[in-house]
Coordinates of C-alpha atoms and ligand atoms in Angstrom, one line a residue:
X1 CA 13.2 -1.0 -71.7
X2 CA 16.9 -0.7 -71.4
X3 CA 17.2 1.1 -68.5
X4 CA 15.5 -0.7 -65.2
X5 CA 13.0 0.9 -63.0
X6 CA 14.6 0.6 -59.0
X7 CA 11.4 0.6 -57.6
X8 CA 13.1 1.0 -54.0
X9 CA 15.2 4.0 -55.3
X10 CA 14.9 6.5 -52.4
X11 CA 13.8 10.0 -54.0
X12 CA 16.8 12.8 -53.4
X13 CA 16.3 15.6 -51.9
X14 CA 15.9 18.7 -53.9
X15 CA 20.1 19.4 -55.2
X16 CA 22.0 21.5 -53.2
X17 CA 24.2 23.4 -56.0
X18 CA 27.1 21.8 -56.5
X19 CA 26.2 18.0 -56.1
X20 CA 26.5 16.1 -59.5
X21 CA 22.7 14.6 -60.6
X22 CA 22.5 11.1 -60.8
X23 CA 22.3 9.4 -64.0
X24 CA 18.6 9.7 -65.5
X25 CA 16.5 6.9 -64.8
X26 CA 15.5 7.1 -68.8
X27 CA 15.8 9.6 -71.4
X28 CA 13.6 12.5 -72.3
X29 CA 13.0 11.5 -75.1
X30 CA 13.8 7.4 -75.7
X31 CA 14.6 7.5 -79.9
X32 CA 16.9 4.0 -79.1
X33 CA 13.3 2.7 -77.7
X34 CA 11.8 3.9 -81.0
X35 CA 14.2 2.8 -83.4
X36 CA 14.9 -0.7 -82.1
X37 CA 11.0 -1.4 -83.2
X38 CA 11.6 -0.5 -87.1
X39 CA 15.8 -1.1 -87.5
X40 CA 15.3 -3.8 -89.6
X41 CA 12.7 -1.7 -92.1
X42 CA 15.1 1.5 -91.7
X43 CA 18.0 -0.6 -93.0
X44 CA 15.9 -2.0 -95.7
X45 CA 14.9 1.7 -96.6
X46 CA 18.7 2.8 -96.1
X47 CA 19.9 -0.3 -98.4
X48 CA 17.4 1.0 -101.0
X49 CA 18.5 4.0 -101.2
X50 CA 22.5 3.1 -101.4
X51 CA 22.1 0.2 -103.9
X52 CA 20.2 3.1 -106.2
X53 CA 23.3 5.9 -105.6
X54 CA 20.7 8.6 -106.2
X55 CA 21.0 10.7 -103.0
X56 CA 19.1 14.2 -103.9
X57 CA 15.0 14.4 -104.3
X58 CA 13.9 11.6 -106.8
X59 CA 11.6 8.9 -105.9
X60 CA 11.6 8.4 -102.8
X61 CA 11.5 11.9 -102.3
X62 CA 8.4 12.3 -104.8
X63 CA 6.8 9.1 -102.6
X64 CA 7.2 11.1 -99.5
X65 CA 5.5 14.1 -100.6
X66 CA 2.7 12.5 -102.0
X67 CA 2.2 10.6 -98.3
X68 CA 2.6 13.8 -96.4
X69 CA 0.4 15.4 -98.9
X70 CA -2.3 12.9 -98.2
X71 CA -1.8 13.0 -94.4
X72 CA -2.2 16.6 -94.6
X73 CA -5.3 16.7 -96.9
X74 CA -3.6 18.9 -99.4
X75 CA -3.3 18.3 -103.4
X76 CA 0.7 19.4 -103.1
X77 CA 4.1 18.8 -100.6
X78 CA 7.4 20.5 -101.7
X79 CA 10.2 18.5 -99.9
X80 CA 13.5 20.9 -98.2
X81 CA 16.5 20.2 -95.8
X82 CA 14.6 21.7 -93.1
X83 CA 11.7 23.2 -91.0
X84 CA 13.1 26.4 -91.0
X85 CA 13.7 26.3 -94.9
X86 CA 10.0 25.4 -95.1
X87 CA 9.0 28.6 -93.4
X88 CA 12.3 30.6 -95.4
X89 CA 10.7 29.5 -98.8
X90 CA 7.2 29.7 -97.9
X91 CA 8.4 33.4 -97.3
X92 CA 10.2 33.6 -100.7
X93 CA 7.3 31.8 -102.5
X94 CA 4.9 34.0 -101.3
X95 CA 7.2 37.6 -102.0
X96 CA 7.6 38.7 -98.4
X97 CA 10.2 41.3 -98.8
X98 CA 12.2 44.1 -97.0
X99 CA 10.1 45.9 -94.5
X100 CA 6.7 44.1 -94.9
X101 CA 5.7 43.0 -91.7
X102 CA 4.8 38.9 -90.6
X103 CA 2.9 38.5 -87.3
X104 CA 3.7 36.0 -85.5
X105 CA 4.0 34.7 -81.5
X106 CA 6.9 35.4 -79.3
X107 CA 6.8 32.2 -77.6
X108 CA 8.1 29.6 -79.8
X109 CA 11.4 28.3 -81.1
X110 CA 13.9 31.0 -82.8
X111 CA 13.4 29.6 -86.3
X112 CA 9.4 31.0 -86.5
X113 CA 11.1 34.6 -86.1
X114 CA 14.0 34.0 -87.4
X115 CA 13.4 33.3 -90.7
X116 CA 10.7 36.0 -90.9
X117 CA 13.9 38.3 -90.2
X118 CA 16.0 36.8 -92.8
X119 CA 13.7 37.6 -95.2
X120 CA 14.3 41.2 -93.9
X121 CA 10.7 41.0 -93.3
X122 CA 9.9 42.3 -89.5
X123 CA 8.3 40.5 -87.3
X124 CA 5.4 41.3 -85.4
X125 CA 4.6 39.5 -82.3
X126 CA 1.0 39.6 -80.5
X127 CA 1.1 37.5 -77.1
X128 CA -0.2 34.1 -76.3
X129 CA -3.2 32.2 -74.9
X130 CA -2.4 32.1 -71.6
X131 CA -4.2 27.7 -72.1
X132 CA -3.2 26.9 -75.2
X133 CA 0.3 29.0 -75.5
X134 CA -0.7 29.5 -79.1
X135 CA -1.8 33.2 -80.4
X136 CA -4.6 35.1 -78.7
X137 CA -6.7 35.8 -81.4
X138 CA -8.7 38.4 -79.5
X139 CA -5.2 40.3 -80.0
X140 CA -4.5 39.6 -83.6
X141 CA -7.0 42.1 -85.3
X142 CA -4.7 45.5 -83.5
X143 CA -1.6 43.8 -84.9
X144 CA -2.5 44.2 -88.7
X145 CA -1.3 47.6 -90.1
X146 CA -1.2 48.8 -93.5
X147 CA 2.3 46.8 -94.0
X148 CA 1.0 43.2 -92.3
X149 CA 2.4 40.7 -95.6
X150 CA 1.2 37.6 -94.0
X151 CA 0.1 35.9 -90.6
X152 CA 2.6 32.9 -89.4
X153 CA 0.5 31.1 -86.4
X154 CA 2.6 28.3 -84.5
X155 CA 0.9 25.4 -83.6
X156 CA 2.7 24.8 -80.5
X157 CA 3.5 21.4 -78.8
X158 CA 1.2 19.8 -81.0
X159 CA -1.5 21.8 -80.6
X160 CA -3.8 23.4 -83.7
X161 CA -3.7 27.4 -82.8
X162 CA -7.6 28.8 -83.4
X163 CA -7.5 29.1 -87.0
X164 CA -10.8 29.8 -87.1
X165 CA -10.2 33.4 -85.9
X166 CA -7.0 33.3 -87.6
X167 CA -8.6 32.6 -90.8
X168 CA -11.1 35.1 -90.5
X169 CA -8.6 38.1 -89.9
X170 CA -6.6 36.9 -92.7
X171 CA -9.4 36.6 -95.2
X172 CA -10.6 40.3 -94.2
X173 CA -7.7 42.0 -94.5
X174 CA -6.4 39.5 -97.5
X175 CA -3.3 37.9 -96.0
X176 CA -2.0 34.5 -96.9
X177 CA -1.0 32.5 -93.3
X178 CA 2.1 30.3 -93.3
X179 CA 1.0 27.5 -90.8
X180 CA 4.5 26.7 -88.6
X181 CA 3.1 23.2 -87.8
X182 CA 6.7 22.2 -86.9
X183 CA 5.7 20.3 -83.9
X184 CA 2.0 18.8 -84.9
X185 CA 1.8 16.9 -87.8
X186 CA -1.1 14.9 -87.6
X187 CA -3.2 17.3 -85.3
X188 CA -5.9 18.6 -85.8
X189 CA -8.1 21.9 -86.0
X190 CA -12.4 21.2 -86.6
X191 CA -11.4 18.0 -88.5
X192 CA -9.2 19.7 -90.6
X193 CA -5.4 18.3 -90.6
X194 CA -2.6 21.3 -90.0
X195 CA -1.1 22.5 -92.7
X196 CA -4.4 22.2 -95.0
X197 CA -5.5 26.1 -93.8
X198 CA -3.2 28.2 -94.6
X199 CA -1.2 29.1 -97.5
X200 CA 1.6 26.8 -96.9
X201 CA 2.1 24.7 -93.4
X202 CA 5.5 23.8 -92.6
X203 CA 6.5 21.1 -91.1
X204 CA 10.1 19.6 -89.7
X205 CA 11.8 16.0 -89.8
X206 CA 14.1 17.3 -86.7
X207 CA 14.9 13.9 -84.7
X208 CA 12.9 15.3 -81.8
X209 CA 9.6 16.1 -83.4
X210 CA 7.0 13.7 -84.4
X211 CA 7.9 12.8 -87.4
X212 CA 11.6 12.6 -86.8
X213 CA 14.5 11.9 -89.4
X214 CA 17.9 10.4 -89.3
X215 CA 19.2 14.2 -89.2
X216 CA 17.4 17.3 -90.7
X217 CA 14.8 17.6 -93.3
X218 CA 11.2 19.4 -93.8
X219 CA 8.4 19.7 -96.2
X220 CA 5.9 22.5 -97.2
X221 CA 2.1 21.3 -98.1
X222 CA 0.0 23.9 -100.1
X223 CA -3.6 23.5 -102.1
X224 CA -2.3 26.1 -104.8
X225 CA -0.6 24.4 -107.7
X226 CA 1.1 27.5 -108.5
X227 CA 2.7 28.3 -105.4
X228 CA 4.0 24.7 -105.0
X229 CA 5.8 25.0 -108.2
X230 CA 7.5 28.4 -107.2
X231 CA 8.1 26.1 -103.9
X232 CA 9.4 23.9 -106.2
X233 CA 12.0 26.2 -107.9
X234 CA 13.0 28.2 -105.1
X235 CA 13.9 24.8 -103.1
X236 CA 16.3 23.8 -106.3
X237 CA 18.3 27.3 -106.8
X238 CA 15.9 29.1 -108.3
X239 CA 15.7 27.0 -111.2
X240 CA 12.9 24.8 -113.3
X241 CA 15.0 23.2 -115.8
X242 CA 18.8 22.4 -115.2
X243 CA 21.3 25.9 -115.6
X244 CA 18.2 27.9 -116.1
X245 CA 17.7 30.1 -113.4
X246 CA 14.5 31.7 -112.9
X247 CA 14.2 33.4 -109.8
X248 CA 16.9 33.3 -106.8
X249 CA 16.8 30.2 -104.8
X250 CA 18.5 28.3 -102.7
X251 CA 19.9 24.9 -102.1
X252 CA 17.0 23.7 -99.5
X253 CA 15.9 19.9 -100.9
X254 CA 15.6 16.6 -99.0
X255 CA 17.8 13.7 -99.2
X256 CA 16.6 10.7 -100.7
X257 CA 18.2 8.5 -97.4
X258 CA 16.1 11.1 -94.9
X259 CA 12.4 10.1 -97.3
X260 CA 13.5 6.4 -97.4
X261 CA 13.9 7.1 -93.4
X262 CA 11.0 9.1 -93.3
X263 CA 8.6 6.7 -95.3
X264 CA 9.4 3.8 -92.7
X265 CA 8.4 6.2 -89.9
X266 CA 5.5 7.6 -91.5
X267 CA 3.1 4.3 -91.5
X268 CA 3.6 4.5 -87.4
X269 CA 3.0 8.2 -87.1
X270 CA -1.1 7.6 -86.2
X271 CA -0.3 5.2 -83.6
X272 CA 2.9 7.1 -82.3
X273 CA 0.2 9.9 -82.1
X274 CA -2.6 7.4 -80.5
X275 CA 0.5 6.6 -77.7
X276 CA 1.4 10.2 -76.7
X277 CA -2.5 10.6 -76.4
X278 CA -2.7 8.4 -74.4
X279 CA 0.4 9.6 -72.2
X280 CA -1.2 13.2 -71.5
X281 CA -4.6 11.4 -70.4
X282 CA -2.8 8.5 -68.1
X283 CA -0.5 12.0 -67.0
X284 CA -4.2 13.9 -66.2
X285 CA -5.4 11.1 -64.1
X286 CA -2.9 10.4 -62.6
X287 CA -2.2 14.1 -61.6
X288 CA -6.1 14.1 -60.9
X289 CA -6.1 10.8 -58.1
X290 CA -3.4 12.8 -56.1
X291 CA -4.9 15.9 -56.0
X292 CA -2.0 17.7 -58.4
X293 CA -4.5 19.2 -60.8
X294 CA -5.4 22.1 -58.6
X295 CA -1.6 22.8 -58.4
X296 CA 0.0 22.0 -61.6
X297 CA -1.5 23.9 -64.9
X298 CA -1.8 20.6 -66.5
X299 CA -2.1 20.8 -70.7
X300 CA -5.4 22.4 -72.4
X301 CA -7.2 20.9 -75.5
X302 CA -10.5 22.6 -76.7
X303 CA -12.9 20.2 -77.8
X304 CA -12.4 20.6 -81.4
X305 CA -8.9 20.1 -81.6
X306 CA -6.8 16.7 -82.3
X307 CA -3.3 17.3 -79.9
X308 CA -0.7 15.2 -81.0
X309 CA 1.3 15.9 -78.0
X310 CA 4.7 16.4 -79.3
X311 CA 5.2 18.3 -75.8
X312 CA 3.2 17.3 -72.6
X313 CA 3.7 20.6 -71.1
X314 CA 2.8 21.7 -67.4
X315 CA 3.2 24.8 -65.4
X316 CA 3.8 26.0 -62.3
X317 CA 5.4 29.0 -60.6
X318 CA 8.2 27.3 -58.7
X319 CA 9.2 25.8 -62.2
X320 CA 12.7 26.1 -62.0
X321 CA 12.6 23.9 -58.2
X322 CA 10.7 21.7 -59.2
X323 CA 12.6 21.0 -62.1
X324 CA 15.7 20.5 -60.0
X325 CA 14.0 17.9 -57.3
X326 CA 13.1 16.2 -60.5
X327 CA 16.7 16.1 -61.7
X328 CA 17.8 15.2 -58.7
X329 CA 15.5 12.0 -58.8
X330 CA 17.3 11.4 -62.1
X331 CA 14.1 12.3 -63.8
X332 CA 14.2 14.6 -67.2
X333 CA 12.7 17.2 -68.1
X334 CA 13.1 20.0 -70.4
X335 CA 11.8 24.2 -70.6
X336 CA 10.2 25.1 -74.1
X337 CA 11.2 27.5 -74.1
X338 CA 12.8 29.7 -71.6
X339 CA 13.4 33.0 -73.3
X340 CA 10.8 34.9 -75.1
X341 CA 11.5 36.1 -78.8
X342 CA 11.2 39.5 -78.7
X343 CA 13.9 39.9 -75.3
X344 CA 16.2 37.8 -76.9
X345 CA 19.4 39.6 -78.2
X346 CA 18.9 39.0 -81.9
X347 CA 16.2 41.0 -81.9
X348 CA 16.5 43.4 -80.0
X349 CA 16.3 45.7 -83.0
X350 CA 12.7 45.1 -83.1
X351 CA 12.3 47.2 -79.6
X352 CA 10.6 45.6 -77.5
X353 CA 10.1 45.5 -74.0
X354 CA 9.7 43.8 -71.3
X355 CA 6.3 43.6 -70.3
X356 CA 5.0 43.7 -73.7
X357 CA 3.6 39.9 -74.1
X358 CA 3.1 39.6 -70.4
X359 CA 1.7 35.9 -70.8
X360 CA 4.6 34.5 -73.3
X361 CA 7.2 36.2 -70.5
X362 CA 4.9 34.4 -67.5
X363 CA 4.5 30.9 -70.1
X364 CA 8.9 31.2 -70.6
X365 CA 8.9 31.3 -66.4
X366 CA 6.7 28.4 -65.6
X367 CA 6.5 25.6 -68.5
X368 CA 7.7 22.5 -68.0
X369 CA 7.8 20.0 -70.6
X370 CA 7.2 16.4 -69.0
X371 CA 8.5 12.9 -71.1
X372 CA 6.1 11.9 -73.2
X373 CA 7.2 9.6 -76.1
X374 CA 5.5 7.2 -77.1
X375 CA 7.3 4.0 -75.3
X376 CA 7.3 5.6 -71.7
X377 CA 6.0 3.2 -69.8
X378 CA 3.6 3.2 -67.0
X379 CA 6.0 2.5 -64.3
X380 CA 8.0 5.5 -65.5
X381 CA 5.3 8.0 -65.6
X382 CA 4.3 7.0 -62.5
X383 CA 7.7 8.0 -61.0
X384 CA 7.6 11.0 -62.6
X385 CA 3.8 12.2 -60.8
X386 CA 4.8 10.7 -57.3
X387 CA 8.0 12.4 -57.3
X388 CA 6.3 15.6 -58.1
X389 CA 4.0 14.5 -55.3
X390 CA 6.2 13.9 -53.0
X391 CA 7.9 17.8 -54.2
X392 CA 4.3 19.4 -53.0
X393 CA 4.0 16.9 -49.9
Ligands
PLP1 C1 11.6 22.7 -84.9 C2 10.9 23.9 -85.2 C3 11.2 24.8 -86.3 C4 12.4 24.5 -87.1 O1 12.5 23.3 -87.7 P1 14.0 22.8 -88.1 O2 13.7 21.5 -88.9 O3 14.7 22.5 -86.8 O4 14.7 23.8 -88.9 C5 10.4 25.9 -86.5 N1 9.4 26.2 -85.7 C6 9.0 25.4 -84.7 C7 7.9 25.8 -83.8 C8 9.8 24.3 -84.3 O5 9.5 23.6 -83.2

């Protein structure tokens, strides 16, 4: 690791205001510790790439879909520039328009709703799962009106939502569902990988998820040929063949330098996975041998479900101080997410109130996201439980 443990380091004291925090002890997320284990295969894959000069989709590109398509158990991937553009197109391909309606959860990151929006679509929110953070199902069936277009579930942190239920309400009332599996490639629902349920699942190359790239990208997966060519058209301005423009598109494709990234990445991605696994459990016991899991809401994973932990999330209602002794230990930490959807400003003109998702608004004031990369080291998750220790003593 490049930055030393001081085992005699004396905790601080919770911070007073205006004291500086010390330097973290390590990072929340340690990409230098990741990437010093592949550089020499990255700058192989980025060699590749500049000794061919062909920068936009092409083979590597087409090699990359066809990986993620397997991984995700799905006949088709559509590569784009980002996770949002996955959801945007998914949107597009599936003719979402003005005024239908998208339900979706409030608590999750702005893109989920955001792009919903842009598609002058309205989103819909129903609440959360008050263990899981992912949508209560029991409250999905009173969201669907006459105007419902589609479902988009999130399956936050790396966590499968119940898409069991979720399937069932859609197939009754004949919606397609847009999986945002953003944050979990490689989980899990009943054996069956995200993004193999819905319509489309949408996934992002963001640096901090997963799967993360050398700057943005993100990929759609379907099991319907024809929507993956309309995918396909949409991503590339609309057109099929070169000046012929079918539809309106956009510019949304990925670079060939991101898939030659992306490809490197993607044969360490199960045991990247197998590592953050193995995090959250060596988190539980640890939190269990002190006592701290009558305290702390430590992470929920029904037994059905394959987490991938892209987020070790706890929570607790004195979140924000324990957050700060933390930071004053020079331990990270980080609060996904802090503001729920439908009280933020941009959409506001949706008109909701506070105290309509009463467990997203309690989930934005108590989560705390915990490192859990897969290089943390013992020795540094142990620091992080005895300091929160010490913060209950
Ligand atoms: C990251 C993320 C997105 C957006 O992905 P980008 O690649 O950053 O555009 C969408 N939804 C969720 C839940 C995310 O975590």
């Amino acid at each position: 690791m490049s930055h030393p443990m001081t085992t005699e380091q004396k905790p601080a004291a919770a911070m007073s205001g205006n004291e500086k925090p010390p330097a973290l002890l390590f990072p929340f997320l340690d990409l230098k510790a990741q990437h010093a284990t592949i550089r020499e295969e990255v700058l192989d894959a980025v060699n590749r790439v500049l000794e061919s000069q062909h920068f936009i989709l092409g083979a590597e590109v087409e090699a990359l879909e066809k990986e993620v398509a397997r991984l995700t158990d799905c006949e088709f991937a559509v590569g784009c520039a980002s996770g949002s553009d996955a959801l945007l197109l998914s949107l597009m391909a599936l003719e979402i328009d003005q005024d239908d309606e998208v339900i979706t959860v409030p608590f999750t990151f702005s893109a989920t709703g955001g792009m919903i929006a842009r598609q002058k679509a309205r989103p819909v929110f129903v609440d959360i799962d008050p263990r899981t953070y992912n949508l209560n199902t029991r409250a999905l069936e009173a969201a669907v009106t006459s105007r419902t277009r589609a479902l988009m579930p999130v399956h936050l942190f790396g966590l499968a939502a119940d898409m069991q239920e979720i399937m069932a309400v859609a197939g009754k009332h004949k919606l397609p569902v847009i999986e945002d599996a953003a944050q979990a490639i490689g989980a899990q629902y009943a054996a069956k990988p995200v993004g193999s349920m819905g319509s489309t699942g949408c996934f992002s190359f963001f640096p901090s998820k997963n799967l993360g790239g050398a700057g943005d990208g993100g990929m759609i997966t379907t099991r319907d040929k024809a929507l993956a060519d309309r995918l396909r058209i949409l991503r590339g301005h609309g057109t099929r063949t070169k000046y012929n423009c079918e539809m309106i598109g956009i510019n949304s494709r990925l670079d060939a330098l991101q898939a030659a990234i992306l490809r490197v990445k993607l044969k360490y991605l199960p045991n990247w996975a197998d590592a953050r696994r193995n995090n959250a459990d060596r988190y539980r016991a640890m939190f269990e041998d002190r006592g701290l899991d009558q305290i702390l809401g430590l992470p929920f994973c029904p037994d059905d479900c394959a987490h991938v932990y892209n987020q070790y999330t706890i929570r607790v209602p004195e979140r924000d101080e324990l957050r700060n002794y933390l930071r004053g230990a020079g331990l990270p930490t980080e609060v996904y997410y802090p503001y729920p959807l439908h009280l933020q400003p941009a959409f506001a003109y949706l008109g909701y109130r506070q105290g309509d998702f009463p467990e997203t608004e309690r989930a934005c004031r108590e989560v705390l996201s915990l490192p859990v990369f897969p290089e943390l080291t013992e020795a540094q998750q142990s620091k992080v439980v005895d300091t929160i220790a010490e913060f209950y003593a």
